[in-house]
Coordinates of C-alpha atoms in Angstrom, one line a residue:
M1 CA 1.0 -23.3 -5.7
R2 CA 4.3 -21.3 -6.6
T3 CA 2.5 -19.1 -9.1
R4 CA -0.3 -18.5 -6.8
A5 CA 1.4 -17.9 -3.7
P6 CA 2.0 -14.0 -4.2
L7 CA -1.7 -13.5 -4.9
L8 CA -2.8 -15.4 -2.0
G9 CA -0.3 -13.4 0.0
L10 CA -1.5 -10.1 -1.3
L11 CA -5.2 -11.1 -0.8
A12 CA -4.4 -12.1 2.9
A13 CA -2.8 -8.7 3.5
F14 CA -5.9 -6.9 2.1
G15 CA -8.0 -9.1 4.2
V16 CA -5.9 -8.3 7.6
L17 CA -6.0 -4.6 6.5
A18 CA -10.0 -4.7 6.0
L19 CA -10.6 -6.5 9.2
T20 CA -8.2 -4.3 11.5
F21 CA -9.6 -1.2 10.1
T22 CA -13.3 -2.1 10.2
L23 CA -14.1 -4.4 13.0
P24 CA -13.5 -1.7 15.8
H25 CA -16.2 0.4 14.1
L26 CA -18.6 -2.2 13.3
L27 CA -18.4 -3.6 16.8
D28 CA -18.1 -0.2 18.5
W29 CA -14.9 -1.5 20.1
D30 CA -12.7 1.0 21.7
V31 CA -9.3 -0.3 21.1
R32 CA -7.6 2.9 22.4
T33 CA -5.4 3.8 19.5
R34 CA -5.2 7.3 21.1
A35 CA -6.2 8.7 24.2
P36 CA -10.2 8.2 25.4
R37 CA -12.1 7.8 22.3
S38 CA -14.3 10.8 23.2
A39 CA -11.2 13.0 22.8
V40 CA -10.8 12.6 19.1
D41 CA -13.4 12.1 16.4
G42 CA -12.7 9.9 13.4
V43 CA -10.0 7.7 14.9
V44 CA -8.7 5.2 12.5
P45 CA -7.4 2.0 14.3
P46 CA -5.0 0.3 13.9
L47 CA -3.2 3.8 13.1
H48 CA -2.2 6.2 15.6
G49 CA -4.1 8.9 14.0
Y50 CA -7.6 9.9 12.6
W51 CA -9.6 10.9 9.5
E52 CA -8.7 14.2 8.2
P53 CA -8.4 14.6 4.5
T54 CA -5.9 16.9 3.1
W55 CA -6.8 16.9 -0.6
F56 CA -4.0 19.2 -1.8
G57 CA -0.9 20.5 -0.3
P58 CA 2.6 21.9 -0.9
G59 CA 4.0 18.4 -1.5
T60 CA 1.2 16.9 -3.3
L61 CA 2.3 17.5 -7.1
P62 CA 5.9 16.4 -6.5
A63 CA 4.8 13.3 -4.8
L64 CA 2.3 12.6 -7.5
L65 CA 5.1 13.2 -10.0
L66 CA 7.5 11.0 -8.3
A67 CA 4.9 8.3 -8.0
L68 CA 4.1 8.3 -11.6
L69 CA 7.8 8.3 -12.7
A70 CA 8.8 5.5 -10.5
W71 CA 5.9 3.4 -11.5
R72 CA 6.8 4.0 -15.2
Y73 CA 10.7 3.8 -14.9
A74 CA 12.0 2.7 -11.6
V75 CA 11.9 -1.0 -12.3
Q76 CA 14.1 -0.7 -15.6
L77 CA 16.4 1.9 -14.1
A78 CA 17.1 -0.4 -11.3
D79 CA 18.1 -3.2 -13.6
R80 CA 20.1 -1.1 -15.8
L81 CA 21.8 1.7 -13.9
P82 CA 25.7 1.2 -12.8
W83 CA 25.9 0.3 -9.4
R84 CA 27.2 3.5 -7.8
R85 CA 24.8 5.5 -9.9
L86 CA 21.9 3.3 -8.5
L87 CA 23.0 4.1 -5.0
L88 CA 23.0 7.9 -5.8
V89 CA 19.7 7.9 -7.4
S90 CA 18.2 5.7 -4.6
F91 CA 19.3 8.3 -2.1
V92 CA 18.1 11.2 -4.1
V93 CA 15.0 9.8 -5.2
G94 CA 14.2 8.3 -1.6
T95 CA 14.9 11.8 -0.1
A96 CA 12.5 13.6 -2.5
W97 CA 9.8 10.9 -1.8
L98 CA 10.2 11.4 2.0
F99 CA 10.2 15.3 1.7
S100 CA 7.5 15.6 -0.8
L101 CA 5.0 13.3 1.3
A102 CA 5.9 15.1 4.5
L103 CA 5.3 18.5 2.7
V104 CA 1.7 17.6 1.8
D105 CA 1.1 19.1 5.1
G106 CA 3.2 22.1 4.7
E107 CA 6.1 22.9 6.8
S108 CA 4.5 21.4 9.8
G109 CA 5.0 18.1 8.1
I110 CA 8.6 18.4 8.9
S111 CA 8.5 20.3 12.2
R112 CA 5.3 19.2 14.0
V113 CA 6.5 15.5 15.0
L114 CA 9.8 16.3 16.6
G115 CA 8.4 19.6 18.0
N116 CA 5.8 17.5 20.2
P117 CA 6.4 17.9 24.0
Y118 CA 6.0 14.1 24.1
E119 CA 9.1 13.7 21.7
Y120 CA 12.9 14.3 22.5
L121 CA 13.7 17.8 21.3
Q122 CA 12.2 19.9 24.1
T123 CA 14.0 17.8 26.6
A124 CA 17.3 17.6 24.4
R125 CA 17.7 21.3 24.5
A126 CA 17.4 21.6 28.3
V127 CA 20.3 19.0 28.8
D128 CA 23.4 20.7 30.1
D129 CA 24.9 17.7 31.9
V130 CA 25.2 14.4 30.1
P131 CA 26.7 12.2 32.9
A132 CA 24.1 13.6 35.3
L133 CA 21.3 12.8 32.9
L134 CA 22.7 9.1 32.5
D135 CA 23.1 8.6 36.3
G136 CA 19.5 9.7 37.1
F137 CA 17.8 8.4 34.1
I138 CA 16.2 5.4 35.4
D139 CA 14.8 7.4 38.4
R140 CA 12.8 9.4 36.1
I141 CA 11.2 6.6 33.9
P142 CA 8.1 5.8 36.5
K143 CA 5.1 7.5 35.7
P144 CA 4.4 8.7 39.5
A145 CA 8.2 9.9 39.7
E146 CA 8.5 13.7 40.2
D147 CA 9.7 15.5 36.9
N148 CA 9.3 12.3 35.2
W149 CA 10.3 12.1 31.5
P150 CA 8.1 12.7 28.6
T151 CA 6.5 9.6 26.9
H152 CA 9.1 8.9 24.1
V153 CA 12.1 9.8 26.1
A154 CA 11.1 7.5 28.9
G155 CA 10.0 4.6 26.6
H156 CA 13.5 4.5 25.1
P157 CA 17.1 3.9 26.6
P158 CA 19.1 7.1 26.6
G159 CA 20.9 6.8 23.5
A160 CA 17.9 8.1 21.6
L161 CA 17.8 11.4 23.8
L162 CA 21.5 11.7 23.3
F163 CA 21.3 11.9 19.5
F164 CA 18.9 14.9 19.8
V165 CA 21.2 16.4 22.4
L166 CA 23.9 16.2 19.9
L167 CA 21.7 17.9 17.2
A168 CA 20.9 20.7 19.7
R169 CA 24.6 21.4 20.4
L170 CA 25.4 21.3 16.8
G171 CA 22.7 24.1 16.3
L172 CA 20.5 21.7 14.5
G173 CA 18.0 21.5 17.4
G174 CA 15.2 23.6 15.9
D175 CA 12.0 21.7 15.1
F176 CA 12.3 22.0 11.2
A177 CA 16.3 21.5 11.3
A178 CA 16.0 18.4 13.5
G179 CA 13.2 16.9 11.2
A180 CA 15.2 17.7 8.0
V181 CA 18.2 16.0 9.5
V182 CA 16.3 12.8 10.5
T183 CA 14.5 12.9 7.2
L184 CA 18.0 12.8 5.3
I185 CA 19.2 10.0 7.6
A186 CA 16.1 8.1 6.6
A187 CA 17.0 8.4 3.0
T188 CA 20.1 6.5 3.5
I189 CA 18.0 3.3 4.6
P190 CA 17.5 2.0 1.0
V191 CA 21.4 2.5 0.2
A192 CA 22.3 0.5 3.2
V193 CA 20.1 -2.3 2.5
L194 CA 21.4 -2.3 -1.2
V195 CA 25.0 -2.4 0.0
L196 CA 24.4 -5.2 2.3
L197 CA 22.6 -7.3 -0.3
R198 CA 25.5 -6.9 -2.8
T199 CA 28.1 -7.6 -0.1
L200 CA 26.4 -10.8 0.5
G201 CA 26.5 -11.6 -3.2
A202 CA 23.1 -10.9 -4.1
E203 CA 23.4 -7.8 -6.4
S204 CA 20.5 -9.2 -8.6
V205 CA 18.2 -9.2 -5.6
A206 CA 19.2 -5.8 -4.5
R207 CA 18.4 -4.3 -8.0
R208 CA 14.9 -6.1 -7.9
A209 CA 14.3 -4.8 -4.4
A210 CA 15.7 -1.3 -4.9
P211 CA 12.3 0.4 -6.2
F212 CA 10.2 -1.1 -3.4
L213 CA 12.8 0.0 -0.8
V214 CA 13.1 3.6 -2.1
M215 CA 9.3 4.1 -2.8
A216 CA 8.1 2.2 0.2
P217 CA 4.9 3.6 2.1
A218 CA 7.0 3.5 5.1
A219 CA 8.3 7.1 4.0
L220 CA 5.1 8.3 5.6
F221 CA 6.5 7.4 9.1
L222 CA 10.2 7.6 8.5
A223 CA 10.1 11.2 7.6
V224 CA 11.2 13.1 10.7
S225 CA 10.6 10.0 13.2
A226 CA 13.3 9.2 15.6
D227 CA 12.8 5.7 14.6
A228 CA 14.0 6.3 11.1
A229 CA 17.3 7.2 12.7
F230 CA 17.3 3.8 14.6
T231 CA 16.5 2.0 11.4
A232 CA 19.3 3.7 9.6
L233 CA 21.7 2.7 12.4
A234 CA 20.5 -0.9 12.1
C235 CA 20.9 -1.1 8.5
W236 CA 24.4 0.3 8.5
G237 CA 25.3 -1.8 11.4
M238 CA 24.3 -4.9 9.4
V239 CA 26.5 -3.6 6.4
A240 CA 29.4 -3.7 8.8
V241 CA 28.6 -7.3 9.8
A242 CA 28.3 -8.4 6.3
L243 CA 31.7 -6.4 5.4
A244 CA 33.4 -8.1 8.3
A245 CA 32.2 -11.6 7.2
R246 CA 33.4 -10.9 3.6
A247 CA 36.9 -9.8 4.9
D248 CA 37.0 -13.0 7.0
R249 CA 36.1 -15.1 3.8
E250 CA 38.8 -13.4 1.8
G251 CA 41.5 -13.7 4.6
R252 CA 41.6 -9.8 5.2
T253 CA 42.3 -9.9 9.1
A254 CA 42.5 -6.3 9.3
G255 CA 39.1 -5.9 7.5
L256 CA 37.5 -8.4 9.8
V257 CA 38.6 -6.6 12.9
G258 CA 37.8 -3.1 11.6
W259 CA 34.3 -3.9 10.3
G260 CA 33.6 -6.3 13.1
A261 CA 34.4 -3.6 15.5
L262 CA 32.4 -1.1 13.7
S263 CA 29.3 -3.3 13.6
G264 CA 29.7 -4.0 17.4
L265 CA 29.9 -0.3 18.1
L266 CA 26.8 0.7 15.8
L267 CA 24.5 -2.2 16.8
G268 CA 25.6 -1.9 20.4
Y269 CA 24.7 1.8 20.4
G270 CA 21.3 0.8 18.7
V271 CA 20.3 -1.2 21.6
F272 CA 20.7 1.8 23.7
C273 CA 18.3 3.8 21.4
S274 CA 15.4 1.5 21.4
Y275 CA 14.7 -1.5 23.5
G276 CA 13.1 -3.4 20.5
F277 CA 16.6 -3.1 18.8
A278 CA 17.8 -6.1 20.7
I279 CA 15.4 -8.4 18.6
L280 CA 17.4 -7.5 15.5
G281 CA 20.1 -9.9 16.6
L282 CA 17.8 -12.2 14.4
V283 CA 18.6 -10.1 11.3
A284 CA 22.3 -10.0 12.4
V285 CA 22.3 -14.1 12.5
A286 CA 20.6 -14.3 9.3
V287 CA 23.4 -12.0 7.6
L288 CA 26.1 -14.1 9.1
V289 CA 24.5 -17.4 7.9
A290 CA 24.1 -15.8 4.3
A291 CA 27.7 -14.8 4.5
R292 CA 28.7 -18.3 5.9
S293 CA 31.0 -16.9 8.5
W294 CA 30.7 -16.5 12.2
R295 CA 34.1 -15.0 13.2
P296 CA 32.8 -11.5 12.9
L297 CA 31.2 -12.2 16.5
L298 CA 34.7 -12.7 18.0
V299 CA 34.9 -8.7 17.3
S300 CA 31.6 -7.5 17.3
V301 CA 30.5 -8.8 20.5
P302 CA 33.2 -7.4 22.6
A303 CA 32.9 -4.0 20.9
A304 CA 29.2 -4.0 21.6
L305 CA 30.0 -4.8 25.3
V306 CA 32.2 -1.7 25.3
V307 CA 29.2 0.4 24.6
V308 CA 27.3 -1.4 27.4
G309 CA 30.1 -0.9 29.7
V310 CA 30.4 2.9 28.9
F311 CA 26.6 3.5 29.6
A312 CA 26.9 1.4 32.7
A313 CA 29.8 3.2 34.0
Y314 CA 27.9 6.5 33.8
G315 CA 25.1 5.0 35.6
F316 CA 22.6 3.6 33.1
A317 CA 22.1 -0.2 33.0
W318 CA 19.8 -1.5 30.3
W319 CA 18.9 -4.6 32.2
E320 CA 17.9 -2.3 35.3
A321 CA 15.9 0.2 33.2
Y322 CA 13.9 -2.2 31.1
P323 CA 11.7 -3.6 34.1
V324 CA 11.1 0.1 35.2
L325 CA 9.9 0.7 31.7
V326 CA 7.5 -2.3 31.7
E327 CA 5.9 -0.7 35.0
R328 CA 5.3 2.7 33.2
Y329 CA 4.1 1.0 30.1
H330 CA 1.4 -0.7 32.1
D331 CA 0.7 2.4 34.0
G332 CA -0.3 4.3 30.7
I333 CA -2.9 3.7 28.0
A334 CA -1.3 0.5 27.0
A335 CA -3.0 -1.1 29.9
D336 CA -6.3 -0.2 28.3
R337 CA -5.4 -1.5 24.8
P338 CA -7.1 -5.1 24.5
M339 CA -4.4 -7.7 23.4
T340 CA -7.2 -9.7 21.6
Y341 CA -7.2 -7.0 19.0
W342 CA -3.6 -5.8 19.0
W343 CA -2.0 -9.3 18.4
W344 CA -3.3 -8.9 14.8
G345 CA -4.3 -5.1 14.7
N346 CA -0.4 -4.7 15.0
I347 CA -0.1 -6.5 11.6
G348 CA -2.6 -4.0 10.1
A349 CA -0.7 -1.2 11.2
L350 CA 2.5 -2.7 9.9
L351 CA 1.1 -3.4 6.5
V352 CA 0.3 0.3 6.2
S353 CA 3.9 1.0 6.7
T354 CA 5.3 -1.7 4.4
G355 CA 2.4 -1.5 1.9
P356 CA 0.2 -4.4 1.0
L357 CA 2.7 -5.8 -1.5
V358 CA 4.7 -7.2 1.4
G359 CA 2.0 -9.8 1.6
A360 CA 2.6 -11.0 -2.0
G361 CA 6.5 -10.8 -1.3
L362 CA 6.3 -13.1 1.8
G363 CA 4.0 -15.3 -0.1
A364 CA 6.9 -15.7 -2.6
V365 CA 9.2 -16.3 0.2
A366 CA 7.2 -19.1 1.7
V367 CA 7.2 -21.1 -1.6
A368 CA 10.8 -20.3 -2.4
A369 CA 12.5 -21.0 1.1
P370 CA 12.3 -24.9 1.1
G371 CA 14.1 -25.3 -2.2
V372 CA 16.4 -22.2 -2.0
L373 CA 17.5 -23.2 1.5
R374 CA 18.2 -27.0 0.8
R375 CA 20.9 -26.0 -1.9
S376 CA 24.4 -26.3 -0.7
S377 CA 26.7 -23.3 -0.9
A378 CA 28.9 -25.1 -3.6
A379 CA 26.0 -25.5 -5.9
E380 CA 24.9 -22.1 -5.4
H381 CA 28.0 -20.7 -6.8
A382 CA 29.1 -23.3 -9.2
E383 CA 25.4 -23.7 -10.9
D384 CA 23.4 -20.7 -10.4
G385 CA 24.4 -17.3 -8.9
D386 CA 20.7 -16.2 -8.8
V387 CA 19.8 -19.1 -6.4
A388 CA 22.5 -17.7 -4.0
G389 CA 20.9 -14.3 -4.1
R390 CA 17.5 -15.7 -3.6
R391 CA 18.9 -17.6 -0.5
V392 CA 20.0 -14.3 0.9
A393 CA 16.8 -12.8 0.3
V394 CA 14.8 -15.6 1.9
L395 CA 17.1 -15.6 4.9
I396 CA 16.7 -11.7 5.5
A397 CA 12.9 -11.7 5.1
V398 CA 12.4 -14.7 7.4
A399 CA 14.5 -13.0 9.9
G400 CA 12.3 -9.9 9.7
V401 CA 9.1 -12.1 10.1
A402 CA 10.6 -13.7 13.1
C403 CA 11.5 -10.1 14.6
V404 CA 7.7 -9.0 14.0
V405 CA 6.5 -12.2 15.7
L406 CA 8.7 -11.7 18.8
A407 CA 7.8 -8.1 19.0
D408 CA 4.0 -8.9 18.8
V409 CA 4.0 -11.6 21.4
S410 CA 6.0 -9.6 23.8
G411 CA 3.0 -7.6 24.8
M412 CA 5.1 -4.5 24.6
S413 CA 3.9 -3.5 21.2
K414 CA 0.2 -2.6 21.3
S415 CA -0.6 0.2 18.8
E416 CA 1.7 2.8 17.0
V417 CA 3.8 -0.1 15.4
E418 CA 3.5 1.9 12.1
R419 CA 6.4 3.8 13.7
I420 CA 7.8 1.5 16.5
W421 CA 8.3 -1.4 13.9
L422 CA 9.9 0.7 11.2
I423 CA 13.2 -1.2 12.3
F424 CA 11.9 -4.4 10.8
V425 CA 10.4 -2.9 7.7
P426 CA 13.6 -2.8 5.3
W427 CA 14.1 -6.7 6.0
L428 CA 10.4 -7.3 5.1
L429 CA 10.5 -5.3 2.1
V430 CA 13.5 -7.3 0.6
S431 CA 11.0 -10.3 0.0
C432 CA 9.4 -8.1 -2.9
A433 CA 12.5 -8.8 -4.9
L434 CA 11.3 -12.4 -5.1
L435 CA 8.2 -11.5 -6.8
P436 CA 7.8 -12.7 -10.6
E437 CA 8.7 -10.2 -13.2
R438 CA 5.0 -9.3 -14.1
W439 CA 4.3 -8.2 -10.6
R440 CA 7.2 -5.6 -10.4
R441 CA 5.9 -2.6 -12.1
H442 CA 2.2 -2.9 -11.0
G443 CA 3.2 -3.9 -7.7
L444 CA 5.2 -0.8 -7.3
G445 CA 2.2 1.0 -8.6
L446 CA 0.2 -0.3 -5.8
Q447 CA 2.7 0.8 -3.2
V448 CA 2.9 4.2 -4.2
A449 CA -0.7 4.6 -4.5
A450 CA -1.1 3.2 -1.0
A451 CA 1.2 5.9 0.4
L452 CA -0.4 8.7 -1.4
I453 CA -3.9 7.6 -0.2
V454 CA -2.9 7.3 3.4
Q455 CA -1.0 10.6 3.4
H456 CA -3.9 12.6 1.9
L457 CA -6.7 11.1 3.8
L458 CA -5.6 10.5 7.2
Y459 CA -3.8 12.6 9.9
T460 CA -1.0 10.2 11.4
S461 CA 0.7 11.3 14.4
W462 CA 4.2 10.6 13.1

């Protein structure tokens, strides 16, 4: 079973993808991925997009070259490069992968998403009074409200909008400039996850996961998506949690306090960027379990409450805003999206973002988890350091799966999750580090091929 689990997981992923893409068409089922079906021909549920092949664009050749080089060399380089050089190469290659895929659609691949009136930038440029914005934010969430917020602004706490207000005030509020900034931020996500894994004593796992994190199909949706910035914030917040835990275990009180406070501020602000961010508390717990230290909570929780208090002092209370958002959510297209499809249709959309190889990775996690988690911490370090790394990978991946399950059953994620669930994708991709050696190179080839196919055949809204 251990050797067959990755294959069974991969077949299950392809099965989910096939069903979610084909059944709405075979059954003539309007699942409302977009506005009314008659408005757009060639819709491709479960993705928020439609069929529109772009056979060749400015980014096509660079993307193909990067994909081929990664398939040929990435696995070996990840194993052999000195650590700091690996981090640098991961950032540079990740940046090139993000930009090349986006530029398949030309310059608009960088600018059109954030320039959309439903997004943040147009609103951010008009903000001239931040305290007034926060004080009246909740009143403008309801759909019937006069001068209600655009879809994405209303659907997130104000921290997301404030990020773009900052960009605008720094002179980076143009569509292309903001898109480039967000894409560069997205390129730090693999670096953060690698640092996190190494801090938790799992450098071998980090090296094995690196190619899958850098070349993930999620790049299709991370480039210029505001959710990429939220994902990066989450990843670096988790790094701070891990560093605080390590400082505690090493008896460094200053490090515990400093990193603990930073983790609370980063993750606390993240909750004010996305309502789904709160679910990532499960990943933070997994990090603390992996680090075998709970004392960072004594610092990080008060620091996070400082963020909550500042927003509340200026008039925005998260707990008051969320029920209002739920009402707006059900006043919109979400009310017409059948949950009987989206409970599993969401998983199909997520697999486009993670790539189908995650099915194989999670299969490997499923068979590794019982044995790995039974080992005592003493045995891990005394007998087999690789077992300790595998334990970390299992904990992180299982936490990622739990986040997805909670988000799915909440009913607040119906469609568009190829973007909305980007905050869960890095934790799921860690599972690919547990794949057998013979899977690594060919598995990476499958991932980059999937990204190229989706980018060139479909028009996605992100």
